[in-house]
Amino acid sequence: MQKLTSKLKGNKMAQMILLVLYVLVTSLSLYLAQASVTAFLLLLFSLLILYYTELPDRLKWLIAGVVLIGVIPFVSSTGPGYQSYMEVATVVGIYVAMALGLNIVVGLAGLLDLGFVAFFAIGAYTYGIFATGQAANFMPFGTFPLTGESFWIFILIGCFVAALFGVLLGIPVLRVKGDYLAIVTLGFGEIIRIVFNNLDKPVNITNGAMGLASVKPPEIFGYQFVYPNQFYFIVLAILFLVILAVRRFEFSKIGRSWKAVRENEIAAQSVGIHLVRTKLLAFAIGASFSGMMGVVFAAKQTFVDPTSFTLLESITILVMVILGGMGSVPGVILGAAVITILNLQVLTEVTNYLNQLSLDGVISFPEALAPAKMQRFIFGAILIIFAIYRPQGLIPAKNPVFDEESLKEGSEKHRKEKITVEPDKGFQA
Amino acid sequence: MSILTVSNLTKQFGGLVAVNSVDMAVEKGSITAVIGPNGAGKTTFFNLITGVYQPDKGNVQLGSTSLVGLKPHEISRHGIARTFQNIRLFSNITVLENVMVGLHKQFRAGIVGTLFQTKKVREEERLAQEEAYHWLEYVGLAQHLNEDAQNLSYGAQRRLEIARALATKPKLLLLDEPAAGMNPRETRELTEFIHRMREDLDLTIVLIEHDMKLVMEISEQIFVLDHGEKIAEGKPAEIRNNVKVIEAYLGKSAVTPA
Ligand SMILES: Nc1ncnc2c1ncn2[C@@H]1O[C@H](COP(=O)(O)OP(=O)(O)O)[C@@H](O)[C@H]1O
Ligand SMILES: [Mg+2]
């Protein structure tokens, strides 16, 4: 085995061939053995394998694109499990975007936020209120519901409204630090949920606990998006942009100032970093991803009510970040995928299987012990295990590697142009 | 001409007067030392100048601008940089990035530019990397550019703090016990280096230091604090023989035989 891996190392061609073979085999088995959850999961797993190959980055993105846009929708499309697979994939995408948002706040800026789902709720309600008749209750002009064509603009609106609330929340909240920050954000998350739950009087804005029903599905040129296999592509597109944005922020002046604030606030300030502004920006940008996905969520479910935005949701997103690796984009994507699939697929499948066994009389299985009901227990266990044994997560965050040779040349220029010092004589170690 | 003027500066922590009506004038281009026994209020004094604490009374002036009431990041923008007694690096990011954070103020990139990676933004980033590398060369850490800051040796960490501070292009540099934990050879190199910095970069340097050899060798002016009060000031030769200073360091019995 070790021989094999050492042979593979450095041999890009072999890696490529193995990867393609793997995708082929798993796709084929999914294609033939429909409704095989295992085959579906194994196919998704190919993306992780792809991550660990040594192929050039562009090629990786290309392959990932082909697998996500072409292979996965196609090979699962023929059987009865199609919509349920696409549903899982869509929900994974939604959570990945949210986890990437929270990762900016917790992972990069080091601010523990336990109420993150609030921004998801804000996005969902922003679209929900205007894409149902609800808005007519308090808007003196305009006709509601807006058409499904407004959905596309609402993705942007959801993004901005959530960012705005990120800032509004940040202003009072960022006065406190550490444990207190966690408590205050937890409170904020609950307040938002409770406000949505009660904002049906005096003016009925959110329709309270009844929720908003029949939210208009997205529409473009008369084509409506109603099924998971259609939403899948919307989510994929947004997710692509989110990942691009996160990467760009992370390795920019902005990302560095987040990390500086996380590592040492006093030192960060001492080199001119505006503490409050930097933290607010992290809150706003993190929140904006959730806001966009909130809009998508409302449209996909066609129903929005406060029960979708509980503390458990915030904790779930946090678990994704911690499991994957705080500050690590690939890690967080993996963490979000693992937790969502665990939630939606594995736990329910195992529960169904156990139920079947007890129906057949093989074992007697008390319902209270059903894995699907042990979600919190499992999250708790994951948190503890990772905190103790692998605090850096499944895929630890990596720092960029700079090319010394090219920097040396550049530095040469500086010496001539700007700063006239002789570097080698500066400080001899 | 004095670049930094401190008058009647006072800071209390509860009942403890950590800095007590201190007056001080630092000459432009000079190397000035602040000395005194542990707990004398030296670090607090630096913290008052850099805005980490707000003074209860008194004034701090850089040139002709008062710094009282400004936030630390604003004071940095006015041209004061510092290092810390208990090293404060960005431990989990690379050595080069630590210095790049020091270049923060000179970046113009905004959110939109960053999102679209405009040519300007990419150029700015590239230039910053080169300049940061340049500062690493200056302090002799270039070969460590890709290491995590926390993995550097103690002496190297102190130098990285200096590189980060220099990257902000200060007029006034405050060093809080820069030689602490260094061996004699490193201390000697540091002494030379402080001189070089002043020459190369047209800096004014104020340092807190316990190593008396270094202090006497390097400083043109010395201020002595004890229990928050300034008990003496003068040239090294004057301070060396000052009775009050010897008392503060060695106890009363050292001067008045029992
Ligand atoms: N944030 C603070 N809160 C309370 N007391 C403090 C604080 N900072 C410093 N002190 C106290 O002020 C005095 C001076 O401390 P410091 O300035 O660190 O001394 P030095 O740097 O000269 O050793 C000490 O007695 C110290 O305990
Ligand atoms: Mg001190």
Short mmCIF file of C-alpha atoms in Angstrom, two decimals, chain B residues 5-212:
data_model
loop_
_atom_site.label_atom_id
_atom_site.label_comp_id
_atom_site.label_asym_id
_atom_site.label_seq_id
_atom_site.Cartn_x
_atom_site.Cartn_y
_atom_site.Cartn_z
CA THR B 5 6.54 66.06 24.20
CA VAL B 6 4.89 64.54 27.24
CA SER B 7 3.62 66.76 30.01
CA ASN B 8 2.14 65.97 33.40
CA LEU B 9 1.18 62.49 32.16
CA THR B 10 -0.72 60.51 34.81
CA LYS B 11 -2.39 57.10 34.83
CA GLN B 12 -4.02 55.37 37.76
CA PHE B 13 -5.13 51.75 38.04
CA GLY B 14 -7.53 51.75 40.97
CA GLY B 15 -5.48 53.05 43.85
CA LEU B 16 -2.16 52.48 42.11
CA VAL B 17 -0.60 55.45 40.34
CA ALA B 18 1.29 53.67 37.57
CA VAL B 19 2.48 56.86 35.89
CA ASN B 20 2.61 60.02 37.98
CA SER B 21 2.86 63.50 36.40
CA VAL B 22 5.68 62.59 34.07
CA ASP B 23 7.22 65.25 31.82
CA MET B 24 9.45 64.27 28.98
CA ALA B 25 10.82 65.74 25.77
CA VAL B 26 12.40 63.51 23.14
CA GLU B 27 14.74 65.10 20.60
CA LYS B 28 14.08 64.41 16.95
CA GLY B 29 16.57 61.87 15.62
CA SER B 30 17.77 60.85 19.07
CA ILE B 31 18.00 57.50 20.79
CA THR B 32 16.41 57.82 24.19
CA ALA B 33 16.18 55.22 26.92
CA VAL B 34 13.52 54.86 29.59
CA ILE B 35 14.79 52.81 32.51
CA GLY B 36 13.61 51.90 35.97
CA PRO B 37 12.98 48.87 38.18
CA ASN B 38 10.21 46.37 37.41
CA GLY B 39 6.79 47.86 37.91
CA ALA B 40 8.09 51.41 37.60
CA GLY B 41 5.47 52.21 34.96
CA LYS B 42 7.60 52.10 31.82
CA THR B 43 5.34 49.87 29.76
CA THR B 44 2.30 51.80 30.95
CA PHE B 45 4.07 54.94 29.77
CA PHE B 46 4.42 53.43 26.27
CA ASN B 47 0.81 52.29 26.37
CA LEU B 48 -0.28 55.85 27.12
CA ILE B 49 1.69 57.22 24.19
CA THR B 50 0.33 54.62 21.75
CA GLY B 51 -3.28 54.93 22.85
CA VAL B 52 -3.63 51.49 24.42
CA TYR B 53 -4.60 53.36 27.60
CA GLN B 54 -6.03 56.83 27.89
CA PRO B 55 -4.24 59.09 30.40
CA ASP B 56 -6.15 60.40 33.42
CA LYS B 57 -4.28 63.66 33.18
CA GLY B 58 -1.66 65.29 31.02
CA ASN B 59 -0.80 65.53 27.39
CA VAL B 60 1.17 63.68 24.74
CA GLN B 61 2.24 65.61 21.65
CA LEU B 62 3.83 64.36 18.47
CA GLY B 63 5.31 67.41 16.83
CA SER B 64 2.48 69.84 17.30
CA THR B 65 -0.45 67.38 17.32
CA SER B 66 -1.93 66.14 20.56
CA LEU B 67 -2.42 62.36 20.65
CA VAL B 68 -4.70 62.28 23.67
CA GLY B 69 -8.06 60.71 22.89
CA LEU B 70 -6.87 59.03 19.69
CA LYS B 71 -7.26 55.30 19.12
CA PRO B 72 -4.13 53.15 18.72
CA HIS B 73 -4.67 52.74 14.97
CA GLU B 74 -4.95 56.50 14.56
CA ILE B 75 -1.76 57.03 16.48
CA SER B 76 -0.07 54.52 14.20
CA ARG B 77 -1.22 56.63 11.27
CA HIS B 78 0.44 59.65 12.83
CA GLY B 79 3.76 57.84 12.61
CA ILE B 80 4.40 56.02 15.87
CA ALA B 81 5.24 52.32 15.79
CA ARG B 82 6.18 50.02 18.63
CA THR B 83 7.22 46.57 19.74
CA PHE B 84 5.94 44.79 22.83
CA GLN B 85 7.63 43.52 25.96
CA ASN B 86 5.63 40.30 25.81
CA ILE B 87 6.05 39.64 22.08
CA ARG B 88 2.82 40.14 20.16
CA LEU B 89 3.18 38.60 16.74
CA PHE B 90 0.47 37.18 14.51
CA SER B 91 1.58 33.70 15.47
CA ASN B 92 -0.32 31.52 13.03
CA ILE B 93 0.42 33.37 9.83
CA THR B 94 3.67 33.46 7.92
CA VAL B 95 6.62 35.70 8.69
CA LEU B 96 6.17 37.55 5.40
CA GLU B 97 2.47 38.13 6.07
CA ASN B 98 3.27 39.53 9.49
CA VAL B 99 5.26 42.27 7.81
CA MET B 100 2.59 42.69 5.14
CA VAL B 101 0.08 43.46 7.88
CA GLY B 102 2.48 46.20 8.88
CA LEU B 103 2.03 47.63 5.39
CA HIS B 104 -1.74 47.73 5.93
CA LYS B 105 -2.02 51.50 5.87
CA GLN B 106 -0.52 51.90 2.43
CA PHE B 107 -3.06 49.63 0.74
CA ARG B 108 -5.76 51.34 -1.27
CA ALA B 109 -7.72 48.19 -2.23
CA GLY B 110 -11.39 48.21 -1.28
CA ILE B 111 -14.02 45.49 -1.21
CA VAL B 112 -14.95 45.85 -4.87
CA GLY B 113 -11.37 45.95 -6.09
CA THR B 114 -10.57 42.87 -4.04
CA LEU B 115 -13.60 40.98 -5.36
CA PHE B 116 -12.77 41.72 -8.96
CA GLN B 117 -9.00 41.48 -8.48
CA THR B 118 -8.41 44.54 -10.60
CA LYS B 119 -4.99 45.05 -12.10
CA LYS B 120 -4.30 47.78 -9.58
CA VAL B 121 -5.15 45.53 -6.65
CA ARG B 122 -2.96 42.72 -7.92
CA GLU B 123 -0.09 45.10 -8.49
CA GLU B 124 -0.47 46.59 -5.04
CA GLU B 125 -0.45 43.12 -3.49
CA ARG B 126 2.63 42.15 -5.44
CA LEU B 127 4.47 45.32 -4.47
CA ALA B 128 3.54 44.78 -0.84
CA GLN B 129 4.99 41.28 -0.92
CA GLU B 130 8.21 42.61 -2.36
CA GLU B 131 8.42 45.41 0.13
CA ALA B 132 7.68 43.07 3.02
CA TYR B 133 10.42 40.79 1.79
CA HIS B 134 12.70 43.75 1.66
CA TRP B 135 12.06 44.49 5.34
CA LEU B 136 12.74 40.86 6.17
CA GLU B 137 16.09 41.17 4.44
CA TYR B 138 16.75 44.30 6.45
CA VAL B 139 16.30 42.52 9.77
CA GLY B 140 17.95 39.33 8.53
CA LEU B 141 14.90 37.06 8.43
CA ALA B 142 14.47 36.71 4.67
CA GLN B 143 15.13 32.98 4.62
CA HIS B 144 12.28 32.41 7.09
CA LEU B 145 9.63 34.15 4.98
CA ASN B 146 7.30 31.15 4.68
CA GLU B 147 7.53 29.92 8.24
CA ASP B 148 4.77 30.50 10.77
CA ALA B 149 5.80 33.37 13.01
CA GLN B 150 5.36 31.23 16.12
CA ASN B 151 8.07 28.84 14.96
CA LEU B 152 10.81 31.47 15.01
CA SER B 153 13.39 31.58 17.75
CA TYR B 154 12.94 34.15 20.47
CA GLY B 155 15.51 36.57 19.10
CA ALA B 156 14.09 36.21 15.60
CA GLN B 157 10.59 36.95 16.88
CA ARG B 158 11.85 40.20 18.38
CA ARG B 159 13.40 41.13 15.07
CA LEU B 160 10.19 40.29 13.23
CA GLU B 161 8.34 42.65 15.53
CA ILE B 162 10.79 45.36 14.58
CA ALA B 163 10.37 44.60 10.85
CA ARG B 164 6.59 44.82 11.22
CA ALA B 165 6.91 48.13 13.03
CA LEU B 166 9.30 49.52 10.41
CA ALA B 167 6.92 48.53 7.63
CA THR B 168 4.48 51.14 8.94
CA LYS B 169 7.17 53.75 8.11
CA PRO B 170 7.16 55.46 11.49
CA LYS B 171 8.81 58.68 12.53
CA LEU B 172 9.05 57.49 16.09
CA LEU B 173 9.82 53.91 17.10
CA LEU B 174 9.17 52.64 20.62
CA LEU B 175 10.98 49.46 21.64
CA ASP B 176 9.83 47.76 24.86
CA GLU B 177 12.73 45.69 26.21
CA PRO B 178 14.07 44.67 22.79
CA ALA B 179 17.04 42.77 24.25
CA ALA B 180 15.05 40.74 26.78
CA GLY B 181 15.88 37.08 26.40
CA MET B 182 18.76 37.69 23.99
CA ASN B 183 22.25 36.29 24.51
CA PRO B 184 25.23 38.70 24.70
CA ARG B 185 26.08 38.28 21.04
CA GLU B 186 22.51 38.98 19.96
CA THR B 187 22.41 41.99 22.27
CA ARG B 188 25.57 43.36 20.72
CA GLU B 189 24.11 42.95 17.25
CA LEU B 190 20.92 44.60 18.37
CA THR B 191 22.86 47.60 19.65
CA GLU B 192 24.47 48.05 16.27
CA PHE B 193 21.20 47.48 14.52
CA ILE B 194 19.40 50.18 16.50
CA HIS B 195 22.10 52.63 15.45
CA ARG B 196 21.78 51.57 11.83
CA MET B 197 18.02 51.92 11.83
CA ARG B 198 18.26 55.45 13.03
CA GLU B 199 20.77 56.36 10.34
CA ASP B 200 19.08 54.51 7.47
CA LEU B 201 15.53 55.44 8.20
CA ASP B 202 15.78 58.83 9.79
CA LEU B 203 14.09 57.56 12.93
CA THR B 204 13.70 58.74 16.47
CA ILE B 205 13.95 55.79 18.86
CA VAL B 206 12.77 55.46 22.45
CA LEU B 207 13.56 52.20 24.16
CA ILE B 208 12.85 50.60 27.48
CA GLU B 209 15.69 48.36 28.51
CA HIS B 210 17.14 46.57 31.52
CA ASP B 211 20.51 45.74 30.01
CA MET B 212 22.56 48.65 31.39
#
